């Protein structure tokens, strides 16, 4: 690949709508230009987008959709792998492409140091725990329970 760069206009902070013909429409949000080398892979492109938009990649994820000219119309194409990314970078080297960026905060489920039921077990009295342990085992064969 040549060292010539690719240029995109990043659209972010708005709402992307795609109709049944895959024609994109974008409402609200802001825009920002982004120039990247053509030899980027998808992860490198995402990193450059995070840096340009000032988001921490450890706290956010992005979904990328590019507006691609097809004939006299435009269609939305999700950028989901390196192959699609490479094609778009080649095309963006000769014409300006619009990239819709959907930034989402990564949901942190917890640090696993305190399981969610830990508080319930700590507040139950020891007698309740003994009753649960003293009951019939769930692994005992059914025949023994019938005797």
Short mmCIF file of N, CA, C and O in Angstrom, two decimals:
data_model
loop_
_atom_site.label_atom_id
_atom_site.label_comp_id
_atom_site.label_asym_id
_atom_site.label_seq_id
_atom_site.Cartn_x
_atom_site.Cartn_y
_atom_site.Cartn_z
N UNK A 1 0.83 -1.18 0.00
CA UNK A 1 0.00 0.00 0.00
C UNK A 1 0.87 1.24 0.00
O UNK A 1 1.94 1.25 0.56
N UNK A 2 0.37 2.28 -0.57
CA UNK A 2 1.14 3.52 -0.61
C UNK A 2 1.01 4.23 0.73
O UNK A 2 0.15 3.93 1.53
N UNK A 3 1.84 5.24 0.93
CA UNK A 3 1.81 5.99 2.17
C UNK A 3 0.78 7.11 2.15
O UNK A 3 0.64 7.83 3.11
N UNK A 4 0.09 7.28 1.05
CA UNK A 4 -0.91 8.34 0.94
C UNK A 4 -2.02 8.11 1.96
O UNK A 4 -2.46 7.00 2.17
N UNK A 5 -2.49 9.16 2.55
CA UNK A 5 -3.47 9.04 3.61
C UNK A 5 -4.91 9.05 3.13
O UNK A 5 -5.20 9.29 1.96
N UNK A 6 -5.79 8.76 4.06
CA UNK A 6 -7.23 8.76 3.81
C UNK A 6 -7.86 9.81 4.71
O UNK A 6 -7.44 10.00 5.84
N UNK A 7 -8.90 10.48 4.19
CA UNK A 7 -9.55 11.52 4.96
C UNK A 7 -11.03 11.21 5.13
O UNK A 7 -11.72 10.86 4.17
N UNK A 8 -11.49 11.34 6.38
CA UNK A 8 -12.88 11.11 6.73
C UNK A 8 -13.41 12.35 7.44
O UNK A 8 -12.66 13.10 8.04
N UNK A 9 -14.72 12.51 7.42
CA UNK A 9 -15.39 13.43 8.31
C UNK A 9 -16.12 12.55 9.32
O UNK A 9 -16.97 11.73 8.94
N UNK A 10 -15.73 12.67 10.58
CA UNK A 10 -16.37 11.89 11.64
C UNK A 10 -17.63 12.61 12.09
O UNK A 10 -17.58 13.80 12.42
N UNK A 11 -18.75 11.91 12.09
CA UNK A 11 -20.00 12.44 12.61
C UNK A 11 -20.28 11.68 13.91
O UNK A 11 -20.31 10.44 13.90
N UNK A 12 -20.47 12.42 15.01
CA UNK A 12 -20.66 11.76 16.30
C UNK A 12 -21.59 12.58 17.19
O UNK A 12 -21.78 13.77 16.97
N UNK A 13 -22.17 11.91 18.17
CA UNK A 13 -23.03 12.59 19.12
C UNK A 13 -24.46 12.80 18.62
O UNK A 13 -25.26 13.43 19.29
N UNK A 14 -24.78 12.28 17.46
CA UNK A 14 -26.13 12.42 16.91
C UNK A 14 -26.79 11.06 16.77
O UNK A 14 -26.42 10.10 17.44
N UNK A 15 -27.76 10.99 15.86
CA UNK A 15 -28.50 9.74 15.66
C UNK A 15 -28.47 9.36 14.19
O UNK A 15 -28.85 10.15 13.32
N UNK A 16 -28.04 8.14 13.93
CA UNK A 16 -27.99 7.61 12.58
C UNK A 16 -29.25 6.80 12.31
O UNK A 16 -29.63 5.94 13.11
N UNK A 17 -29.88 7.08 11.19
CA UNK A 17 -31.03 6.28 10.74
C UNK A 17 -30.68 5.75 9.36
O UNK A 17 -30.14 6.48 8.52
N UNK A 18 -30.97 4.46 9.15
CA UNK A 18 -30.72 3.83 7.87
C UNK A 18 -32.05 3.26 7.37
O UNK A 18 -32.70 2.49 8.08
N UNK A 19 -32.46 3.66 6.14
CA UNK A 19 -33.74 3.19 5.63
C UNK A 19 -33.60 1.79 5.02
O UNK A 19 -32.52 1.19 5.06
N UNK A 20 -34.66 1.28 4.45
CA UNK A 20 -34.67 -0.09 3.90
C UNK A 20 -33.73 -0.26 2.71
O UNK A 20 -33.35 -1.37 2.39
N UNK A 21 -33.35 0.84 2.06
CA UNK A 21 -32.39 0.77 0.95
C UNK A 21 -30.96 1.02 1.43
O UNK A 21 -30.08 1.26 0.61
N UNK A 22 -30.75 1.01 2.73
CA UNK A 22 -29.45 1.24 3.37
C UNK A 22 -28.95 2.67 3.17
O UNK A 22 -27.77 2.94 3.27
N UNK A 23 -29.85 3.60 2.90
CA UNK A 23 -29.48 5.00 2.75
C UNK A 23 -29.40 5.64 4.14
O UNK A 23 -30.39 5.62 4.88
N UNK A 24 -28.24 6.21 4.49
CA UNK A 24 -28.09 6.78 5.84
C UNK A 24 -28.58 8.22 5.91
O UNK A 24 -28.49 8.99 4.96
N UNK A 25 -29.13 8.57 7.07
CA UNK A 25 -29.48 9.95 7.42
C UNK A 25 -28.97 10.17 8.84
O UNK A 25 -29.11 9.30 9.70
N UNK A 26 -28.40 11.34 9.09
CA UNK A 26 -27.83 11.62 10.40
C UNK A 26 -28.44 12.89 10.95
O UNK A 26 -28.55 13.90 10.26
N UNK A 27 -28.85 12.84 12.21
CA UNK A 27 -29.53 13.96 12.84
C UNK A 27 -28.76 14.40 14.08
O UNK A 27 -28.44 13.58 14.94
N UNK A 28 -28.50 15.70 14.16
CA UNK A 28 -27.82 16.26 15.33
C UNK A 28 -26.34 15.90 15.33
O UNK A 28 -25.77 15.47 14.33
N UNK A 29 -25.73 16.10 16.46
CA UNK A 29 -24.33 15.73 16.63
C UNK A 29 -23.37 16.77 16.10
O UNK A 29 -23.73 17.89 15.76
N UNK A 30 -22.12 16.37 16.06
CA UNK A 30 -21.04 17.24 15.62
C UNK A 30 -20.19 16.51 14.59
O UNK A 30 -20.32 15.30 14.40
N UNK A 31 -19.28 17.25 13.97
CA UNK A 31 -18.39 16.65 12.97
C UNK A 31 -16.96 17.06 13.26
O UNK A 31 -16.70 18.07 13.92
N UNK A 32 -16.07 16.24 12.76
CA UNK A 32 -14.63 16.49 12.93
C UNK A 32 -13.89 15.77 11.82
O UNK A 32 -14.15 14.59 11.55
N UNK A 33 -12.93 16.43 11.17
CA UNK A 33 -12.14 15.74 10.14
C UNK A 33 -11.11 14.79 10.78
O UNK A 33 -10.66 15.01 11.91
N UNK A 34 -10.79 13.75 10.06
CA UNK A 34 -9.77 12.80 10.53
C UNK A 34 -8.97 12.33 9.33
O UNK A 34 -9.53 11.83 8.35
N UNK A 35 -7.68 12.48 9.41
CA UNK A 35 -6.76 12.02 8.37
C UNK A 35 -5.96 10.85 8.94
O UNK A 35 -5.39 10.97 10.03
N UNK A 36 -5.97 9.72 8.26
CA UNK A 36 -5.26 8.53 8.74
C UNK A 36 -4.42 7.95 7.61
O UNK A 36 -4.73 8.12 6.43
N UNK A 37 -3.35 7.24 7.95
CA UNK A 37 -2.58 6.56 6.90
C UNK A 37 -3.39 5.42 6.30
O UNK A 37 -4.22 4.81 6.98
N UNK A 38 -3.17 5.14 5.05
CA UNK A 38 -3.93 4.08 4.37
C UNK A 38 -3.58 2.69 4.86
O UNK A 38 -4.33 1.75 4.64
N UNK A 39 -2.47 2.53 5.54
CA UNK A 39 -2.08 1.20 5.98
C UNK A 39 -2.59 0.85 7.37
O UNK A 39 -2.11 -0.07 8.01
N UNK A 40 -3.60 1.57 7.87
CA UNK A 40 -4.20 1.26 9.18
C UNK A 40 -5.07 0.01 9.09
O UNK A 40 -5.72 -0.22 8.08
N UNK A 41 -5.10 -0.74 10.17
CA UNK A 41 -6.12 -1.79 10.27
C UNK A 41 -7.27 -1.23 11.11
O UNK A 41 -7.23 -0.08 11.54
N UNK A 42 -8.30 -2.02 11.33
CA UNK A 42 -9.49 -1.54 12.03
C UNK A 42 -9.17 -1.08 13.45
O UNK A 42 -9.64 -0.03 13.89
N UNK A 43 -8.37 -1.83 14.19
CA UNK A 43 -8.04 -1.44 15.56
C UNK A 43 -7.27 -0.13 15.60
O UNK A 43 -7.50 0.71 16.48
N UNK A 44 -6.35 0.06 14.67
CA UNK A 44 -5.60 1.32 14.61
C UNK A 44 -6.51 2.49 14.24
O UNK A 44 -6.37 3.58 14.80
N UNK A 45 -7.46 2.25 13.33
CA UNK A 45 -8.42 3.28 12.98
C UNK A 45 -9.26 3.68 14.19
O UNK A 45 -9.45 4.86 14.48
N UNK A 46 -9.75 2.68 14.92
CA UNK A 46 -10.54 2.97 16.12
C UNK A 46 -9.71 3.76 17.14
O UNK A 46 -10.21 4.69 17.75
N UNK A 47 -8.45 3.37 17.32
CA UNK A 47 -7.59 4.09 18.26
C UNK A 47 -7.45 5.55 17.86
O UNK A 47 -7.52 6.45 18.69
N UNK A 48 -7.26 5.82 16.57
CA UNK A 48 -7.13 7.19 16.09
C UNK A 48 -8.43 7.98 16.29
O UNK A 48 -8.41 9.16 16.61
N UNK A 49 -9.56 7.30 16.13
CA UNK A 49 -10.85 7.95 16.35
C UNK A 49 -11.02 8.28 17.84
O UNK A 49 -11.45 9.38 18.19
N UNK A 50 -10.70 7.33 18.72
CA UNK A 50 -10.75 7.60 20.16
C UNK A 50 -9.90 8.82 20.51
O UNK A 50 -10.31 9.70 21.27
N UNK A 51 -8.70 8.87 19.97
CA UNK A 51 -7.78 9.97 20.26
C UNK A 51 -8.32 11.29 19.71
O UNK A 51 -8.28 12.31 20.40
N UNK A 52 -8.87 11.28 18.50
CA UNK A 52 -9.40 12.50 17.89
C UNK A 52 -10.61 13.04 18.66
O UNK A 52 -10.77 14.25 18.82
N UNK A 53 -11.45 12.13 19.15
CA UNK A 53 -12.66 12.54 19.86
C UNK A 53 -12.44 12.66 21.38
O UNK A 53 -13.37 12.98 22.10
N UNK A 54 -11.21 12.35 21.82
CA UNK A 54 -10.82 12.45 23.23
C UNK A 54 -11.63 11.52 24.15
O UNK A 54 -12.10 11.92 25.21
N UNK A 55 -11.78 10.27 23.71
CA UNK A 55 -12.42 9.24 24.52
C UNK A 55 -11.36 8.23 24.95
O UNK A 55 -10.43 7.94 24.20
N UNK A 56 -11.51 7.69 26.13
CA UNK A 56 -10.61 6.67 26.67
C UNK A 56 -11.06 5.31 26.14
O UNK A 56 -12.16 4.85 26.47
N UNK A 57 -10.24 4.62 25.32
CA UNK A 57 -10.65 3.33 24.75
C UNK A 57 -10.86 2.24 25.78
O UNK A 57 -11.50 1.23 25.49
N UNK A 58 -10.35 2.43 27.01
CA UNK A 58 -10.59 1.42 28.04
C UNK A 58 -11.97 1.59 28.68
O UNK A 58 -12.45 0.69 29.36
N UNK A 59 -12.61 2.74 28.45
CA UNK A 59 -13.92 3.01 29.05
C UNK A 59 -15.05 3.09 28.02
O UNK A 59 -16.21 3.13 28.39
N UNK A 60 -14.70 3.13 26.73
CA UNK A 60 -15.70 3.30 25.68
C UNK A 60 -15.44 2.33 24.54
O UNK A 60 -14.33 1.88 24.32
N UNK A 61 -16.50 2.03 23.80
CA UNK A 61 -16.39 1.26 22.57
C UNK A 61 -17.02 2.08 21.45
O UNK A 61 -17.80 2.99 21.71
N UNK A 62 -16.65 1.76 20.23
CA UNK A 62 -17.22 2.47 19.09
C UNK A 62 -17.75 1.50 18.06
O UNK A 62 -17.23 0.40 17.89
N UNK A 63 -18.82 1.92 17.42
CA UNK A 63 -19.36 1.23 16.26
C UNK A 63 -19.20 2.21 15.11
O UNK A 63 -19.58 3.37 15.23
N UNK A 64 -18.61 1.74 14.01
CA UNK A 64 -18.34 2.61 12.88
C UNK A 64 -19.20 2.22 11.69
O UNK A 64 -19.28 1.05 11.33
N UNK A 65 -19.84 3.21 11.10
CA UNK A 65 -20.63 3.03 9.89
C UNK A 65 -20.18 4.11 8.92
O UNK A 65 -20.13 5.29 9.27
N UNK A 66 -19.84 3.70 7.70
CA UNK A 66 -19.35 4.65 6.71
C UNK A 66 -20.41 4.87 5.63
O UNK A 66 -21.12 3.95 5.24
N UNK A 67 -20.51 6.11 5.17
CA UNK A 67 -21.39 6.45 4.05
C UNK A 67 -20.57 6.27 2.78
O UNK A 67 -19.62 7.00 2.53
N UNK A 68 -20.96 5.28 1.98
CA UNK A 68 -20.19 4.90 0.81
C UNK A 68 -20.98 5.24 -0.46
O UNK A 68 -22.15 4.86 -0.57
N UNK A 69 -20.34 5.91 -1.42
CA UNK A 69 -21.04 6.19 -2.67
C UNK A 69 -21.16 4.92 -3.52
O UNK A 69 -20.18 4.20 -3.72
N UNK A 70 -22.37 4.66 -3.98
CA UNK A 70 -22.63 3.54 -4.88
C UNK A 70 -23.47 4.11 -6.02
O UNK A 70 -24.65 4.41 -5.83
N UNK A 71 -22.84 4.27 -7.18
CA UNK A 71 -23.53 4.92 -8.29
C UNK A 71 -23.82 6.37 -7.93
O UNK A 71 -22.94 7.10 -7.50
N UNK A 72 -25.07 6.77 -8.08
CA UNK A 72 -25.47 8.14 -7.76
C UNK A 72 -26.06 8.27 -6.35
O UNK A 72 -26.62 9.30 -6.02
N UNK A 73 -25.97 7.23 -5.55
CA UNK A 73 -26.55 7.23 -4.22
C UNK A 73 -25.48 6.91 -3.18
O UNK A 73 -24.34 6.58 -3.52
N UNK A 74 -25.87 6.97 -1.92
CA UNK A 74 -24.99 6.61 -0.83
C UNK A 74 -25.65 5.50 -0.02
O UNK A 74 -26.86 5.50 0.18
N UNK A 75 -24.83 4.54 0.45
CA UNK A 75 -25.33 3.48 1.32
C UNK A 75 -24.48 3.45 2.59
O UNK A 75 -23.33 3.89 2.60
N UNK A 76 -25.08 2.93 3.65
CA UNK A 76 -24.38 2.78 4.92
C UNK A 76 -23.71 1.41 4.95
O UNK A 76 -24.34 0.40 4.64
N UNK A 77 -22.44 1.38 5.31
CA UNK A 77 -21.69 0.13 5.42
C UNK A 77 -21.00 0.09 6.77
O UNK A 77 -20.18 0.97 7.09
N UNK A 78 -21.34 -0.92 7.57
CA UNK A 78 -20.70 -1.05 8.88
C UNK A 78 -19.26 -1.49 8.68
O UNK A 78 -18.95 -2.39 7.91
N UNK A 79 -18.37 -0.85 9.41
CA UNK A 79 -16.94 -1.17 9.35
C UNK A 79 -16.68 -2.16 10.47
O UNK A 79 -16.47 -1.78 11.62
N UNK A 80 -16.73 -3.46 10.13
CA UNK A 80 -16.66 -4.48 11.17
C UNK A 80 -15.44 -5.38 11.11
O UNK A 80 -15.24 -6.19 12.00
N UNK A 81 -14.62 -5.24 10.06
CA UNK A 81 -13.41 -6.05 9.99
C UNK A 81 -12.34 -5.34 9.17
O UNK A 81 -12.59 -4.30 8.56
N UNK A 82 -11.15 -5.91 9.15
CA UNK A 82 -10.02 -5.28 8.46
C UNK A 82 -10.22 -5.20 6.95
O UNK A 82 -9.74 -4.26 6.32
N UNK A 83 -10.93 -6.15 6.37
CA UNK A 83 -11.16 -6.14 4.92
C UNK A 83 -12.00 -4.93 4.51
O UNK A 83 -11.66 -4.21 3.58
N UNK A 84 -13.10 -4.70 5.22
CA UNK A 84 -13.94 -3.53 4.93
C UNK A 84 -13.16 -2.25 5.19
O UNK A 84 -13.21 -1.30 4.41
N UNK A 85 -12.40 -2.24 6.27
CA UNK A 85 -11.60 -1.08 6.63
C UNK A 85 -10.61 -0.75 5.51
O UNK A 85 -10.46 0.41 5.12
N UNK A 86 -9.95 -1.75 4.98
CA UNK A 86 -8.96 -1.54 3.91
C UNK A 86 -9.61 -0.95 2.66
O UNK A 86 -9.08 -0.01 2.06
N UNK A 87 -10.77 -1.46 2.28
CA UNK A 87 -11.47 -0.94 1.10
C UNK A 87 -11.84 0.52 1.31
O UNK A 87 -11.65 1.37 0.43
N UNK A 88 -12.35 0.85 2.50
CA UNK A 88 -12.76 2.22 2.78
C UNK A 88 -11.56 3.17 2.82
O UNK A 88 -11.65 4.30 2.34
N UNK A 89 -10.45 2.72 3.37
CA UNK A 89 -9.25 3.56 3.41
C UNK A 89 -8.74 3.84 2.00
O UNK A 89 -8.30 4.96 1.71
N UNK A 90 -8.81 2.86 1.11
CA UNK A 90 -8.40 3.08 -0.28
C UNK A 90 -9.32 4.10 -0.95
O UNK A 90 -8.86 4.99 -1.66
N UNK A 91 -10.62 3.98 -0.71
CA UNK A 91 -11.57 4.91 -1.31
C UNK A 91 -11.42 6.30 -0.72
O UNK A 91 -11.52 7.31 -1.43
N UNK A 92 -11.17 6.39 0.58
CA UNK A 92 -11.03 7.68 1.25
C UNK A 92 -9.72 8.38 0.87
O UNK A 92 -9.54 9.56 1.19
N UNK A 93 -8.83 7.70 0.18
CA UNK A 93 -7.60 8.32 -0.28
C UNK A 93 -7.87 9.22 -1.49
O UNK A 93 -7.11 10.15 -1.76
N UNK A 94 -8.97 8.94 -2.20
CA UNK A 94 -9.27 9.72 -3.40
C UNK A 94 -10.50 10.61 -3.24
O UNK A 94 -10.71 11.51 -4.05
N UNK A 95 -11.33 10.36 -2.25
CA UNK A 95 -12.51 11.20 -2.00
C UNK A 95 -12.82 11.22 -0.51
O UNK A 95 -12.49 10.30 0.23
N UNK A 96 -13.45 12.30 -0.10
CA UNK A 96 -13.82 12.48 1.30
C UNK A 96 -15.00 11.58 1.64
O UNK A 96 -16.03 11.61 0.96
N UNK A 97 -14.86 10.74 2.68
CA UNK A 97 -15.94 9.88 3.12
C UNK A 97 -16.43 10.31 4.49
O UNK A 97 -15.66 10.82 5.30
N UNK A 98 -17.70 10.08 4.75
CA UNK A 98 -18.29 10.37 6.05
C UNK A 98 -18.35 9.09 6.86
O UNK A 98 -18.82 8.06 6.37
N UNK A 99 -17.85 9.16 8.09
CA UNK A 99 -17.85 8.02 9.00
C UNK A 99 -18.72 8.39 10.20
O UNK A 99 -18.45 9.36 10.89
N UNK A 100 -19.78 7.60 10.41
CA UNK A 100 -20.65 7.81 11.57
C UNK A 100 -20.08 7.01 12.73
O UNK A 100 -19.82 5.81 12.61
N UNK A 101 -19.87 7.66 13.85
CA UNK A 101 -19.23 7.06 15.01
C UNK A 101 -20.24 7.01 16.15
O UNK A 101 -20.71 8.05 16.61
N UNK A 102 -20.56 5.80 16.59
CA UNK A 102 -21.47 5.62 17.73
C UNK A 102 -20.61 5.20 18.91
O UNK A 102 -20.09 4.08 18.95
N UNK A 103 -20.44 6.11 19.87
CA UNK A 103 -19.61 5.86 21.05
C UNK A 103 -20.50 5.42 22.19
O UNK A 103 -21.50 6.07 22.49
N UNK A 104 -20.14 4.30 22.81
CA UNK A 104 -20.91 3.79 23.96
C UNK A 104 -19.96 3.52 25.11
O UNK A 104 -18.87 2.99 24.92
N UNK A 105 -20.42 3.85 26.31
CA UNK A 105 -19.64 3.58 27.50
C UNK A 105 -19.67 2.08 27.76
O UNK A 105 -20.72 1.44 27.66
N UNK A 106 -18.52 1.51 28.09
CA UNK A 106 -18.43 0.10 28.41
C UNK A 106 -19.02 -0.12 29.78
O UNK A 106 -18.66 0.57 30.74
N UNK A 107 -19.96 -1.04 29.90
CA UNK A 107 -20.62 -1.31 31.16
C UNK A 107 -19.73 -2.18 32.03
O UNK A 107 -19.31 -3.26 31.62
N UNK A 108 -19.41 -1.70 33.21
CA UNK A 108 -18.58 -2.45 34.15
C UNK A 108 -19.52 -3.19 35.09
O UNK A 108 -20.35 -2.59 35.75
N UNK A 109 -19.38 -4.52 35.13
CA UNK A 109 -20.29 -5.34 35.92
C UNK A 109 -19.86 -5.46 37.38
O UNK A 109 -20.57 -6.02 38.17
N UNK A 110 -18.72 -4.99 37.74
CA UNK A 110 -18.23 -5.10 39.12
C UNK A 110 -16.83 -5.66 39.12
O UNK A 110 -16.32 -6.12 38.12
N UNK A 111 -16.24 -5.66 40.29
CA UNK A 111 -14.85 -6.11 40.37
C UNK A 111 -14.72 -7.55 40.85
O UNK A 111 -13.62 -8.01 41.07
N UNK A 112 -15.81 -8.26 41.05
CA UNK A 112 -15.82 -9.67 41.45
C UNK A 112 -15.17 -9.93 42.80
O UNK A 112 -14.98 -11.07 43.17
N UNK A 113 -14.78 -8.91 43.56
CA UNK A 113 -14.22 -9.16 44.88
C UNK A 113 -15.34 -9.42 45.89
O UNK A 113 -15.14 -10.12 46.85
N UNK A 114 -16.50 -8.86 45.65
CA UNK A 114 -17.66 -9.08 46.51
C UNK A 114 -18.81 -9.61 45.65
O UNK A 114 -19.47 -8.83 44.99
N UNK A 115 -19.03 -10.92 45.66
CA UNK A 115 -20.14 -11.45 44.87
C UNK A 115 -21.45 -10.81 45.31
O UNK A 115 -21.60 -10.40 46.46
N UNK A 116 -22.45 -10.71 44.39
CA UNK A 116 -23.68 -10.01 44.71
C UNK A 116 -24.43 -10.58 45.92
O UNK A 116 -25.10 -9.85 46.63
N UNK A 117 -24.34 -11.88 46.23
CA UNK A 117 -25.09 -12.47 47.35
C UNK A 117 -24.29 -12.44 48.65
O UNK A 117 -24.76 -12.92 49.64
N UNK A 118 -23.08 -11.91 48.63
CA UNK A 118 -22.25 -11.94 49.83
C UNK A 118 -22.94 -11.25 51.00
O UNK A 118 -22.94 -11.77 52.10
N UNK A 119 -23.57 -10.13 50.77
CA UNK A 119 -24.22 -9.41 51.84
C UNK A 119 -25.36 -10.25 52.44
O UNK A 119 -25.54 -10.30 53.63
N UNK A 120 -26.10 -10.96 51.61
CA UNK A 120 -27.19 -11.79 52.12
C UNK A 120 -26.66 -12.87 53.05
O UNK A 120 -27.20 -13.13 54.09
N UNK A 121 -25.56 -13.51 52.68
CA UNK A 121 -25.00 -14.58 53.51
C UNK A 121 -24.40 -14.03 54.79
O UNK A 121 -24.47 -14.65 55.82
N UNK A 122 -23.81 -12.84 54.75
CA UNK A 122 -23.21 -12.26 55.95
C UNK A 122 -24.28 -11.85 56.96
O UNK A 122 -24.05 -11.91 58.15
N UNK A 123 -25.46 -11.46 56.50
CA UNK A 123 -26.49 -11.00 57.42
C UNK A 123 -27.40 -12.12 57.91
O UNK A 123 -28.15 -11.94 58.84
N UNK A 124 -27.33 -13.30 57.28
CA UNK A 124 -28.19 -14.39 57.76
C UNK A 124 -27.59 -14.97 59.03
O UNK A 124 -26.38 -14.99 59.22
N UNK A 125 -28.46 -15.45 59.92
CA UNK A 125 -27.95 -16.00 61.18
C UNK A 125 -27.42 -17.42 60.97
O UNK A 125 -27.86 -18.12 60.07
N UNK A 126 -26.48 -17.89 61.79
CA UNK A 126 -25.90 -19.22 61.63
C UNK A 126 -26.94 -20.33 61.67
O UNK A 126 -26.80 -21.34 61.00
N UNK A 127 -28.02 -20.19 62.44
CA UNK A 127 -29.04 -21.24 62.53
C UNK A 127 -29.70 -21.47 61.18
O UNK A 127 -29.97 -22.60 60.79
N UNK A 128 -29.95 -20.40 60.45
CA UNK A 128 -30.55 -20.55 59.12
C UNK A 128 -29.62 -21.31 58.19
O UNK A 128 -30.04 -22.17 57.45
N UNK A 129 -28.34 -21.01 58.29
CA UNK A 129 -27.38 -21.70 57.43
C UNK A 129 -27.31 -23.18 57.79
O UNK A 129 -27.21 -24.02 56.94
N UNK A 130 -27.38 -23.52 59.09
CA UNK A 130 -27.34 -24.92 59.51
C UNK A 130 -28.55 -25.68 58.97
O UNK A 130 -28.44 -26.82 58.56
N UNK A 131 -29.73 -25.05 58.98
CA UNK A 131 -30.93 -25.70 58.45
C UNK A 131 -30.77 -26.05 56.98
O UNK A 131 -31.17 -27.11 56.54
N UNK A 132 -30.19 -25.16 56.26
CA UNK A 132 -30.01 -25.40 54.83
C UNK A 132 -29.05 -26.55 54.62
O UNK A 132 -29.29 -27.44 53.82
N UNK A 133 -27.97 -26.59 55.39
CA UNK A 133 -26.97 -27.64 55.24
C UNK A 133 -27.52 -28.98 55.72
O UNK A 133 -27.24 -30.02 55.15
N UNK A 134 -28.35 -28.99 56.78
CA UNK A 134 -28.85 -30.23 57.36
C UNK A 134 -29.96 -30.87 56.53
O UNK A 134 -30.30 -32.03 56.72
N UNK A 135 -30.52 -30.18 55.58
CA UNK A 135 -31.59 -30.73 54.75
C UNK A 135 -31.07 -31.84 53.85
O UNK A 135 -29.88 -32.13 53.79
N UNK A 136 -31.97 -32.55 53.14
CA UNK A 136 -31.55 -33.64 52.26
C UNK A 136 -30.65 -33.13 51.14
O UNK A 136 -30.86 -32.04 50.62
N UNK A 137 -29.68 -33.91 50.80
CA UNK A 137 -28.75 -33.55 49.73
C UNK A 137 -29.42 -33.71 48.38
O UNK A 137 -30.19 -34.64 48.16
N UNK A 138 -29.11 -32.84 47.48
CA UNK A 138 -29.69 -32.91 46.13
C UNK A 138 -29.02 -33.97 45.27
O UNK A 138 -29.50 -34.29 44.22
N UNK A 139 -27.90 -34.50 45.72
CA UNK A 139 -27.20 -35.51 44.93
C UNK A 139 -27.53 -36.92 45.38
O UNK A 139 -27.03 -37.88 44.83
N UNK A 140 -28.38 -37.09 46.40
CA UNK A 140 -28.74 -38.43 46.85
C UNK A 140 -29.63 -39.09 45.81
O UNK A 140 -30.48 -38.43 45.20
N UNK A 141 -29.46 -40.39 45.59
CA UNK A 141 -30.30 -41.07 44.61
C UNK A 141 -31.77 -41.04 45.05
O UNK A 141 -32.09 -41.00 46.22
N UNK A 142 -32.65 -41.03 44.10
CA UNK A 142 -34.08 -40.94 44.35
C UNK A 142 -34.58 -42.14 45.15
O UNK A 142 -35.43 -42.02 46.00
N UNK A 143 -34.02 -43.32 44.91
CA UNK A 143 -34.48 -44.54 45.63
C UNK A 143 -34.31 -44.40 47.13
O UNK A 143 -35.16 -44.82 47.89
N UNK A 144 -33.21 -43.78 47.58
CA UNK A 144 -32.99 -43.63 49.01
C UNK A 144 -34.01 -42.70 49.64
O UNK A 144 -34.41 -42.88 50.76
N UNK A 145 -34.46 -41.72 48.91
CA UNK A 145 -35.45 -40.79 49.45
C UNK A 145 -36.82 -41.45 49.59
O UNK A 145 -37.60 -41.07 50.44
N UNK A 146 -37.15 -42.45 48.79
CA UNK A 146 -38.44 -43.09 48.83
C UNK A 146 -38.55 -44.09 49.96
O UNK A 146 -39.65 -44.45 50.37
N UNK A 147 -37.45 -44.60 50.50
CA UNK A 147 -37.50 -45.60 51.59
C UNK A 147 -38.02 -45.12 52.84
O UNK A 147 -38.18 -44.25 53.44
#
